[in-house]
């Protein structure tokens, strides 16, 4: 951000794999508008991501009774799923529409979430949403944990839970493992096992994540297979959080849509180090927008 630029407005954007949210604040911190649109994970394509980023911003402006005329007076911070390397930030900013923002900064969603959770102080966050990733800020240095993408892992996420649920249901259908009301219900959800093949060829992580409520519903009915899937998801989150504590994070915040559902299944050791976030990821994105150009954003190095 240019040192002489004094924004009158700040916009924070949380671009996830399921939806994109934007929050507009004025210079004294009042919330003027907030809205959401479709997914903005950059791995789904920068054109789609920017389309939904701008849609959420426009909706937030409309709620505030404002227009894009304020953009030259506005600093924007983007916290985006799918950002892994510094080059991801660069190409995301280069793909930005010529909207005339006064300042525009981009970072990984986990960096922005951690900024918000501890207001820039030391601590860690474990994102458990459609995707998953961990990030700890310790003595001003960032430490990414996981977050390698759905194809490679994304353990401890709703998408991974849905993917593992489908695999378990198909295995049971083939007679390679015991079936249960849960596995039969999941097959019935698609109508026929063969339909899953066509679905999987076009399914996005959010589509797999949308299956997770079926797992939790049957776990509450004490279905052993559903319980096993959720216990594994919780164990994966336990592992990520324990690693952040080992790195030196004093506390860790569990954030993301899966968090409230998986929290009861976490180990006692994990529950003992959990903290409630001071602010949310949208205010973390606004904090990013308020930072100077030389503020450090810790990301994985490009290959």
Coordinates of N, CA and C in Angstrom, one line a residue, residues 12 40 49 57 67 90 98 115 123 129 157 182 225 257 276:
X12 N -12.8 -6.4 3.0 CA -12.2 -7.6 3.3 C -12.9 -8.7 2.6
X40 N -14.7 -18.8 -4.7 CA -13.5 -18.0 -5.2 C -12.2 -18.6 -5.0
X49 N -13.0 -17.0 -10.0 CA -12.7 -16.4 -8.7 C -13.0 -14.9 -8.7
X57 N -18.4 -8.1 -3.6 CA -18.1 -6.7 -3.3 C -19.3 -5.8 -3.8
X67 N -21.5 2.8 -4.5 CA -21.2 2.3 -5.8 C -19.7 2.2 -6.0
X90 N 0.8 -13.1 -7.0 CA 1.1 -12.3 -8.1 C 0.1 -12.4 -9.3
X98 N -9.8 -4.1 -13.9 CA -9.3 -2.7 -13.8 C -10.4 -1.9 -13.1
X115 N -4.4 -13.9 10.9 CA -4.3 -12.5 11.3 C -5.6 -12.0 12.1
X123 N -0.1 -17.2 17.3 CA -1.1 -18.2 17.5 C -1.3 -19.0 16.2
X129 N -13.0 -26.5 6.7 CA -14.2 -26.1 6.0 C -14.4 -27.1 4.8
X157 N -11.1 -32.1 6.3 CA -12.0 -31.2 5.7 C -13.3 -31.9 5.4
X182 N -26.0 -46.3 6.7 CA -25.3 -45.1 6.1 C -24.8 -45.4 4.7
X225 N -20.0 -47.2 10.6 CA -19.2 -46.8 9.5 C -19.1 -45.2 9.5
X257 N -16.6 -24.0 8.4 CA -17.9 -24.6 8.6 C -18.0 -25.9 9.2
X276 N -10.9 -19.2 21.1 CA -11.9 -18.6 20.2 C -11.2 -17.4 19.5

